[in-house]
Tab-separated table of C-alpha atoms in Angstrom:
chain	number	residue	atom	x	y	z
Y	1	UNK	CA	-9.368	-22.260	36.633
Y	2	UNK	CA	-7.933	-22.812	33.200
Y	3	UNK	CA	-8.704	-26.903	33.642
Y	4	UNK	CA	-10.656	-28.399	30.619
Y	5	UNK	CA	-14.394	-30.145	31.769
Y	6	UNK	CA	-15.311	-33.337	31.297
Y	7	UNK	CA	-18.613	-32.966	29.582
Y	8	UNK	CA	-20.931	-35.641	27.453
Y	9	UNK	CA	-22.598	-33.766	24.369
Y	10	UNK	CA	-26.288	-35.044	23.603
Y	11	UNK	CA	-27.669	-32.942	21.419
Y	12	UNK	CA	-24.729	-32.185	18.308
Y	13	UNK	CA	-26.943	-29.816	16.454
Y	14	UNK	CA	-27.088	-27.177	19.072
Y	15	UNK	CA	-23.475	-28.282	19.899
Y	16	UNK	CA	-21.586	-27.371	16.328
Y	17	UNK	CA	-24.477	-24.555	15.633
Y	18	UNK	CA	-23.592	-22.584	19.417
Y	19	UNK	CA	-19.554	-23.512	18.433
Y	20	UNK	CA	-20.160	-22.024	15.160
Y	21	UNK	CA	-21.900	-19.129	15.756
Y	22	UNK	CA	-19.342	-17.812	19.070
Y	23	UNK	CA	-16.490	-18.205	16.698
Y	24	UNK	CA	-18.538	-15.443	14.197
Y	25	UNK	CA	-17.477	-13.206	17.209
Y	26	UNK	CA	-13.704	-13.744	17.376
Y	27	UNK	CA	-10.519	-13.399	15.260
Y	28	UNK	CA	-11.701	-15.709	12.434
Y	29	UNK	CA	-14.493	-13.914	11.502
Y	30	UNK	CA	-13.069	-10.329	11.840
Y	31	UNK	CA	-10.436	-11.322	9.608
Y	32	UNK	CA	-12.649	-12.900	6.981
Y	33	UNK	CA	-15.335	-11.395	6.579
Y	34	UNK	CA	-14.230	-7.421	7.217
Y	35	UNK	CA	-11.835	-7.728	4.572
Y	36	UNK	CA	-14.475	-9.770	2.737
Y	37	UNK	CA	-16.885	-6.689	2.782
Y	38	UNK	CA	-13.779	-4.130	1.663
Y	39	UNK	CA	-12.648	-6.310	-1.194
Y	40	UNK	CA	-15.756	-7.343	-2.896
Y	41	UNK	CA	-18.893	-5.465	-1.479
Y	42	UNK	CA	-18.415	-1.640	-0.959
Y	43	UNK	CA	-15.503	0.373	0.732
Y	44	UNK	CA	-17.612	2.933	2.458
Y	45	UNK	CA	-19.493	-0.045	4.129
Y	46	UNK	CA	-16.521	-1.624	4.746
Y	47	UNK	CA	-15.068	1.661	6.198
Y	48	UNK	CA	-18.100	2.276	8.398
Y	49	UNK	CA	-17.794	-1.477	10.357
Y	50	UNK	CA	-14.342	-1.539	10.788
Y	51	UNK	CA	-14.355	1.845	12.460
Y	52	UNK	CA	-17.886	0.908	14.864
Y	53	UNK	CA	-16.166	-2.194	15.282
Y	54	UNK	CA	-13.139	-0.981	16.845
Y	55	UNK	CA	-14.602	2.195	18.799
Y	56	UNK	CA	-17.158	-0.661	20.281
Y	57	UNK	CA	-15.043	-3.287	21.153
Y	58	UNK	CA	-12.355	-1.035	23.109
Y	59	UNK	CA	-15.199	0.219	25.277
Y	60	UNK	CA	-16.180	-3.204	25.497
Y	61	UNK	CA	-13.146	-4.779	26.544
Y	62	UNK	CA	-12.111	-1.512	28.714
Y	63	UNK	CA	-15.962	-2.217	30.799
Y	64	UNK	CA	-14.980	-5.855	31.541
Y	65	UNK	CA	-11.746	-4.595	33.602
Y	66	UNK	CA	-13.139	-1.362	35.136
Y	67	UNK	CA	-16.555	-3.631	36.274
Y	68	UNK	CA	-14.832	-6.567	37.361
Y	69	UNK	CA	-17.555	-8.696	37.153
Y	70	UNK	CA	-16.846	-12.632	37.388
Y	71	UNK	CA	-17.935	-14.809	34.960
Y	72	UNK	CA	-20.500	-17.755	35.328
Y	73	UNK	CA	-19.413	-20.120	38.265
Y	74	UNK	CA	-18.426	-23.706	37.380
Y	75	UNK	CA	-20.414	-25.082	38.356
Y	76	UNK	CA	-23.173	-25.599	38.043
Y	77	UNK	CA	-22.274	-24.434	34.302
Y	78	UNK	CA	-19.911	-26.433	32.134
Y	79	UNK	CA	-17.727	-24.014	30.006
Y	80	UNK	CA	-16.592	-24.659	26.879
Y	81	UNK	CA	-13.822	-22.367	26.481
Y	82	UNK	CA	-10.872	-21.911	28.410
Y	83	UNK	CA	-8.483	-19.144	26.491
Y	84	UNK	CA	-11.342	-16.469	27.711
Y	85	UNK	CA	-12.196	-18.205	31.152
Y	86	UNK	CA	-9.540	-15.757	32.716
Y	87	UNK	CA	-11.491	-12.290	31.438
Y	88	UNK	CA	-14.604	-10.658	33.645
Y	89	UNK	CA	-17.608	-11.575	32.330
Y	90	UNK	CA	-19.551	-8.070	31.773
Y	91	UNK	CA	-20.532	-6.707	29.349
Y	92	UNK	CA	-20.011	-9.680	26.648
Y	93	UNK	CA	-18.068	-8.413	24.077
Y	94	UNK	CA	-19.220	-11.532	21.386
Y	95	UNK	CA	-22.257	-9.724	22.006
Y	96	UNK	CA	-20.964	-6.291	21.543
Y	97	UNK	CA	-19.465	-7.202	18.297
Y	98	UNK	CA	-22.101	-9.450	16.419
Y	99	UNK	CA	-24.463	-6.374	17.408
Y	100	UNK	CA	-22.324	-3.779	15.998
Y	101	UNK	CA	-21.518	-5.629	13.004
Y	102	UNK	CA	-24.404	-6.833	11.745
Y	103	UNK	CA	-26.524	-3.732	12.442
Y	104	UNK	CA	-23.464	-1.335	11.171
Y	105	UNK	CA	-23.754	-3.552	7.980
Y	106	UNK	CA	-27.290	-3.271	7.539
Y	107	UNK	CA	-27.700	0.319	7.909
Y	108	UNK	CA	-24.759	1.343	6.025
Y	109	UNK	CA	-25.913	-1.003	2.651
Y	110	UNK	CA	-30.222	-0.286	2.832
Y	111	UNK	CA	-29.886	3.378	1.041
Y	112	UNK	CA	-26.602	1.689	-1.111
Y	113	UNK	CA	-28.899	-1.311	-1.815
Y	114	UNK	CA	-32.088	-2.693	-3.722
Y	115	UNK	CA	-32.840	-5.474	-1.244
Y	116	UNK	CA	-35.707	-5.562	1.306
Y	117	UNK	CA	-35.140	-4.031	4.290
Y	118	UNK	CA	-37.107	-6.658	6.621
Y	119	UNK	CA	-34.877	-9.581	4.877
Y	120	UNK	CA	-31.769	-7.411	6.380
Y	121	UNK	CA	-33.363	-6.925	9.569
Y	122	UNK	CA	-34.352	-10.474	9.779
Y	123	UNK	CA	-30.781	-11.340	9.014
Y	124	UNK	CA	-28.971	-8.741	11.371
Y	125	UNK	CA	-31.455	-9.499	14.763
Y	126	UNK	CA	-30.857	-13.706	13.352
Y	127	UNK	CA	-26.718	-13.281	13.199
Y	128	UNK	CA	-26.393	-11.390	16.270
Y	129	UNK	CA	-28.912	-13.896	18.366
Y	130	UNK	CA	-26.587	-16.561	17.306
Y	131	UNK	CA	-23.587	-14.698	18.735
Y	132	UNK	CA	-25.668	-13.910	21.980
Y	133	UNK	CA	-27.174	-17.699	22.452
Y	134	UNK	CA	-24.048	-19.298	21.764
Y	135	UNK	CA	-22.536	-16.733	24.872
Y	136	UNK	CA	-24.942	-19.185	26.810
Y	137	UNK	CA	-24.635	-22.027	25.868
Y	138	UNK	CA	-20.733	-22.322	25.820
Y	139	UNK	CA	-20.773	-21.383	29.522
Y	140	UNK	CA	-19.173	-18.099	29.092
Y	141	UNK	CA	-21.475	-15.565	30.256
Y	142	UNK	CA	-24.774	-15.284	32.029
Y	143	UNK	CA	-28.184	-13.325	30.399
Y	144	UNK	CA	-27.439	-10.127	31.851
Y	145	UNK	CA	-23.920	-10.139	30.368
Y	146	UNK	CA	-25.204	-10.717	26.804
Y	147	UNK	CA	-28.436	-8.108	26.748
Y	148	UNK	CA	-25.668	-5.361	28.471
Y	149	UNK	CA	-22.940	-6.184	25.581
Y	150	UNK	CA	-26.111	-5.861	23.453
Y	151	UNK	CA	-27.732	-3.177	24.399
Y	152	UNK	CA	-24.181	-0.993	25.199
Y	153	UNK	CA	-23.411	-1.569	21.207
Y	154	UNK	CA	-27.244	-0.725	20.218
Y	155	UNK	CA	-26.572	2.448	22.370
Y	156	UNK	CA	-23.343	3.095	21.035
Y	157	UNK	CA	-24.362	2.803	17.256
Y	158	UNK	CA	-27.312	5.520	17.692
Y	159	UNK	CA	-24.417	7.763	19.312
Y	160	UNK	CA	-22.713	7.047	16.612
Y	161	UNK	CA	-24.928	7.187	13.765
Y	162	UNK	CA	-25.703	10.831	13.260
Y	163	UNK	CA	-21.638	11.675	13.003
Y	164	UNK	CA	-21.109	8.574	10.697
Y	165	UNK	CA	-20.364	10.277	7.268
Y	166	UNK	CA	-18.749	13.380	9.251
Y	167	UNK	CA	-16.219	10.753	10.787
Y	168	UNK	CA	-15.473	8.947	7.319
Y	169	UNK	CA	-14.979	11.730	5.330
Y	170	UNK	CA	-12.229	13.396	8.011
Y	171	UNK	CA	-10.351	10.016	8.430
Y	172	UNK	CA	-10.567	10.214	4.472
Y	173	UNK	CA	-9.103	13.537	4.057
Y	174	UNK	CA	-7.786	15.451	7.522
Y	175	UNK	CA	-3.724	15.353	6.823
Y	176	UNK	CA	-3.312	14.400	10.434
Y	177	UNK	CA	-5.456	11.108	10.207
Y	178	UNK	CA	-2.384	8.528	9.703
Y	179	UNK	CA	-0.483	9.678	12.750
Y	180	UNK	CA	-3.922	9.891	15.110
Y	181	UNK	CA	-4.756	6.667	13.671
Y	182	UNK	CA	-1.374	5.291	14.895
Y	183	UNK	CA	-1.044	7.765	18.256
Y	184	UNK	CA	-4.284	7.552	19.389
Y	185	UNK	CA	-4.886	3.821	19.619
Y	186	UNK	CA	-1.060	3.325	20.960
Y	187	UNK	CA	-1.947	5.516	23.978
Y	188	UNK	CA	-5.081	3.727	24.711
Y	189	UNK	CA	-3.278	0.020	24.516
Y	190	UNK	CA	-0.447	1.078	26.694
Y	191	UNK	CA	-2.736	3.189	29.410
Y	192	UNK	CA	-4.817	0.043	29.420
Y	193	UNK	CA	-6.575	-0.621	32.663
Y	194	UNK	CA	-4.810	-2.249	35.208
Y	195	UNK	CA	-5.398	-6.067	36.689
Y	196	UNK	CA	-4.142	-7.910	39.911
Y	197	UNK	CA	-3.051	-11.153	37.151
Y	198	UNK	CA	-2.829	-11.504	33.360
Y	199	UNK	CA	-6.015	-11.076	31.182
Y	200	UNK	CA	-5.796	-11.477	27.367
Y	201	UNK	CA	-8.150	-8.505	27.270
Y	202	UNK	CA	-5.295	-5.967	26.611
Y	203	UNK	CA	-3.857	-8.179	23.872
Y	204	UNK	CA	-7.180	-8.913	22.430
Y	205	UNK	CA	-7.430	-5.001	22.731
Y	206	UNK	CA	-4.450	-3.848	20.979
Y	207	UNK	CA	-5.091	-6.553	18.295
Y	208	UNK	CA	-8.261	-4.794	17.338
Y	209	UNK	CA	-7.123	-1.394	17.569
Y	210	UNK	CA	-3.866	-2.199	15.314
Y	211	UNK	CA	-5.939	-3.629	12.605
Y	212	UNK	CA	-8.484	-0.862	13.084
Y	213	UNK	CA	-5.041	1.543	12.808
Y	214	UNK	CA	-3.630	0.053	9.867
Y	215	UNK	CA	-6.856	-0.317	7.772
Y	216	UNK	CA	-7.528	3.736	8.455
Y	217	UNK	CA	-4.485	4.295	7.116
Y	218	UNK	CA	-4.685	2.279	4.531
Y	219	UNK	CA	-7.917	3.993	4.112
Y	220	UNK	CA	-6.756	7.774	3.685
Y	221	UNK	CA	-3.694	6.519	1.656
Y	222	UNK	CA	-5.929	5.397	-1.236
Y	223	UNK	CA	-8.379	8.127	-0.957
Y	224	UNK	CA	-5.053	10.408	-1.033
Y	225	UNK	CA	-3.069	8.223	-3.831
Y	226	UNK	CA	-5.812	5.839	-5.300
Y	227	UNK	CA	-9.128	6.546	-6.497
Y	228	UNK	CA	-10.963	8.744	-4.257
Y	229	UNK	CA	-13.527	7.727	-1.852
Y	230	UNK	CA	-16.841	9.351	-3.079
Y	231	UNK	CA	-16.052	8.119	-6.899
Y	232	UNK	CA	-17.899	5.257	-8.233
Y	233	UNK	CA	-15.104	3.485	-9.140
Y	234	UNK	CA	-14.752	2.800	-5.483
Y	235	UNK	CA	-17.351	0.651	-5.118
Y	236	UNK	CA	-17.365	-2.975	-5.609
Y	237	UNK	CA	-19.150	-5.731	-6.749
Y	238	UNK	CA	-22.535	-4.873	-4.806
Y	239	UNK	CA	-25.487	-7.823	-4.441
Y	240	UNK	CA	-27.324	-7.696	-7.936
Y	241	UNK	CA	-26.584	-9.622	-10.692
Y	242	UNK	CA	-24.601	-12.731	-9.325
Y	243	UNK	CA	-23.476	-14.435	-12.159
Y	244	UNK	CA	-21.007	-17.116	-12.403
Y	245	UNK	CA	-17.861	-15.114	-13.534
Y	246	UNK	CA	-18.852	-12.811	-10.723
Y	247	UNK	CA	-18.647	-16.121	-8.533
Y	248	UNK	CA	-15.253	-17.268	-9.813
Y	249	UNK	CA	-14.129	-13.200	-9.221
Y	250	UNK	CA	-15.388	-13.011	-5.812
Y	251	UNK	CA	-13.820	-15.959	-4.788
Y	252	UNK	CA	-10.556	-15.514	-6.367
Y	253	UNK	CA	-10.473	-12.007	-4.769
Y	254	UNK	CA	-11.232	-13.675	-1.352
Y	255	UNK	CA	-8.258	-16.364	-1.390
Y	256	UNK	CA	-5.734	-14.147	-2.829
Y	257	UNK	CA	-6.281	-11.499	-0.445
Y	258	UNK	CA	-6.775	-14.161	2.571
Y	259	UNK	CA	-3.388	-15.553	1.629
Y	260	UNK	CA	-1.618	-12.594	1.593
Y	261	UNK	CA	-3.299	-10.937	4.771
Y	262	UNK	CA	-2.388	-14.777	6.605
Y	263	UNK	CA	1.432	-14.472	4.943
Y	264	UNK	CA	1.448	-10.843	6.621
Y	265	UNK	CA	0.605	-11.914	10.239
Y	266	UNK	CA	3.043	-14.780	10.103
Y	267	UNK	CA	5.718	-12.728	9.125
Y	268	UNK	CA	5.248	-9.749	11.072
Y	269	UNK	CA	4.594	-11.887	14.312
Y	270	UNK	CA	7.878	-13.886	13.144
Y	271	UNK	CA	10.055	-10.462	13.189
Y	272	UNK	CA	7.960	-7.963	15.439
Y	273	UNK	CA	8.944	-10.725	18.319
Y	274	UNK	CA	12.107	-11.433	17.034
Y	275	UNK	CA	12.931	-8.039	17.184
Y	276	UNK	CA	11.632	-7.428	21.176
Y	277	UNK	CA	13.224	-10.411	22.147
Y	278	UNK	CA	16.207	-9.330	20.842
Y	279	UNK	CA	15.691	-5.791	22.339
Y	280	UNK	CA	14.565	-7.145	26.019
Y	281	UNK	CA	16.693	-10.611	26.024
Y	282	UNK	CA	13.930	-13.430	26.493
Y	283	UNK	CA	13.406	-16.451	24.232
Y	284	UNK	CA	11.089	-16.430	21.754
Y	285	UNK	CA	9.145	-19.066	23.013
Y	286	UNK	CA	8.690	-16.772	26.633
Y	287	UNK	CA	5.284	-17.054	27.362
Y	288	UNK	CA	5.741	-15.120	30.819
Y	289	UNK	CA	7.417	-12.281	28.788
Y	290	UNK	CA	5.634	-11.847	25.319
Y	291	UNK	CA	2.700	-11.479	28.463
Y	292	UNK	CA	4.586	-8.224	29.671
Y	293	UNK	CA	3.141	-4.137	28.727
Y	294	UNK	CA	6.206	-3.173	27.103
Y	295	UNK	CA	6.527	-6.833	24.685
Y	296	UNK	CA	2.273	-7.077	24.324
Y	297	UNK	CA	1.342	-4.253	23.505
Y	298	UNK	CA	3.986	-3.779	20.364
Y	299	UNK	CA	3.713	-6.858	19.391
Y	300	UNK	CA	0.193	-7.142	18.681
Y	301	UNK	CA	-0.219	-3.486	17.188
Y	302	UNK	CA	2.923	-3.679	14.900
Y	303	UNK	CA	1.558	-6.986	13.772
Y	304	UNK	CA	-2.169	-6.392	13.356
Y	305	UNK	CA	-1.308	-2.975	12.192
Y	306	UNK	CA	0.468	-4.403	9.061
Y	307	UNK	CA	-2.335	-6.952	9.102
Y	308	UNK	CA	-4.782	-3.766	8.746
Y	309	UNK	CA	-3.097	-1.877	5.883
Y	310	UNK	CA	-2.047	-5.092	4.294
Y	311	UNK	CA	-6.136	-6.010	3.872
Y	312	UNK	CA	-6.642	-2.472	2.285
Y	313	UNK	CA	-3.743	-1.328	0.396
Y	314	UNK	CA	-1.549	-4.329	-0.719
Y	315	UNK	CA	-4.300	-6.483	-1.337
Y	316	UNK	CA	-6.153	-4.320	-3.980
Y	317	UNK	CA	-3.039	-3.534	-5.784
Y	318	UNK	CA	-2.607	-7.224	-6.120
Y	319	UNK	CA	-5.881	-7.575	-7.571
Y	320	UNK	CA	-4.873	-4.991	-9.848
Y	321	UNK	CA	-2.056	-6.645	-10.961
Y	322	UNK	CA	-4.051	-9.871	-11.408
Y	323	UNK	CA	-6.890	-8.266	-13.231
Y	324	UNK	CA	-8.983	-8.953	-10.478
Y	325	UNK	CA	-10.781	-5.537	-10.248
């Protein structure tokens, strides 16, 4: 386990499409494109994913160590990956999360948006069949994994659904959302489920539930300090209309705030474990010990946390500065 395969590749479409389309279910993409949707679509939309997102993949992630269910043997399959080769295997959480995301997306823009809703449907069932396939191909999980991760997130956004604007509009306005935004998800990482060796589930875990912290608080700060939620100032560019200064706008918005949201996680990693090793005397390059509950689990929320409110408050008031709203 954990040794790289030997394996010829004959057919390079299906190779760089399946590679492509499992990263639009990790880090890269969430860190892209969510911010993406915040700074240049619609807030509320924005809000809406984020928050699925993160309530989805904890159960997700939590599943995988309370069903302990092996991945695909190798062989017969050749895997492609090896950083997730040490996780359990159901439900698939790529699955989980291209489900959530591109269905939360779609339902939260059709009554926002003039755009037909069978193009969106098309688009959501094409994206998250991507995600799903590529789950196969790379030799991570088998069918049954990918329709459970699928059908857990369908299930979990009609749960969700009918308390969607309820939820937004308390995280918008309850005074005690900042410190149940920060509480609540610290309690969860650090009464994590249990294993017999190291899984990065718990880290991948607390990374999304820090950045799903930090951009709820970044949230209620600007409803609370910034222009409010329900104005119409608060919404962004939308879809109609693209013109070529919207183009140039977009894009600059996209690089500015990708720098400074890539600045913030190399800095905070940089001190966060600076700081713990400091505090529990191991070298910074301690593998073994960034791996332990009491250096993991602050780590990754302190860091993804500033990540989070970095996306949705400094950002913005960047783009203020440089005329960029």
């Amino acid at each position: 386990q954990g040794c790289a395969q030997k394996y010829i590749v004959k057919n390079y479409f299906y190779y760089y499409l399946f590679k492509f389309s499992a990263a639009l279910g990790e880090e890269i993409f969430y860190i892209t494109f969510l911010p993406f949707t915040y700074w240049n679509i619609d807030h509320s939309v924005s809000r809406r994913m984020i928050i699925i997102w993160s309530i989805v993949m904890y159960i997700g992630q939590v599943s995988k160590d309370i069903l302990k269910w092996p991945r695909p043997l190798s062989p017969p399959v050749v895997k492609l990956e090896m950083r997730t080769d040490a996780e359990y295997g159901m439900p698939s959480t790529h699955a989980m999360a291209a489900t959530a995301i591109s269905f939360s997306f779609l339902i939260a823009t059709m009554k926002q948006y003039q755009y037909p809703f069978e193009l969106g449907l098309v688009a959501a069932f094409v994206f998250s069949t991507l995600v799903c396939l590529s789950r196969l191909y790379t030799g991570m999980h088998t069918v049954l994994d990918v329709i459970g991760g699928a059908l857990i997130s369908a299930a979990l956004l009609m749960l969700l659904y009918p308390a969607w604007d309820m939820i937004d509009h308390l995280l918008l306005t309850s005074p005690f959302c900042p410190l149940l935004s920060i509480v609540v998800p610290l309690v969860l990482c650090y009464n994590y489920p249990k294993l017999d060796y190291y899984s990065p589930t718990r880290g991948d875990t607390t990374t999304i539930l820090g950045a799903g912290a930090g951009a709820t608080v970044g949230f209620w700060l600007n409803n609370q300090y910034a222009a409010p939620a329900y104005t119409s100032e608060n919404f962004q560019l939308g879809f109609p209309l693209i013109t070529s200064k919207i183009v140039v706008v977009v894009l600059a918005r996209f690089f500015v705030g990708i720098l400074v949201v890539l600045l913030t996680r190399q800095l905070m990693k940089s001190v966060v474990l600076g700081v713990l090793g400091y505090r529990y005397q191991f070298p910074i390059g301690d593998l073994e010990a960034r791996r332990r509950l009491e250096v993991e689990v602050p780590y990754k929320f302190v860091t993804y946390s500033s990540v989070g409110f970095s996306a949705t408050v400094i950002v913005p008031l960047l783009h203020k500065l440089l005329g960029l709203m």
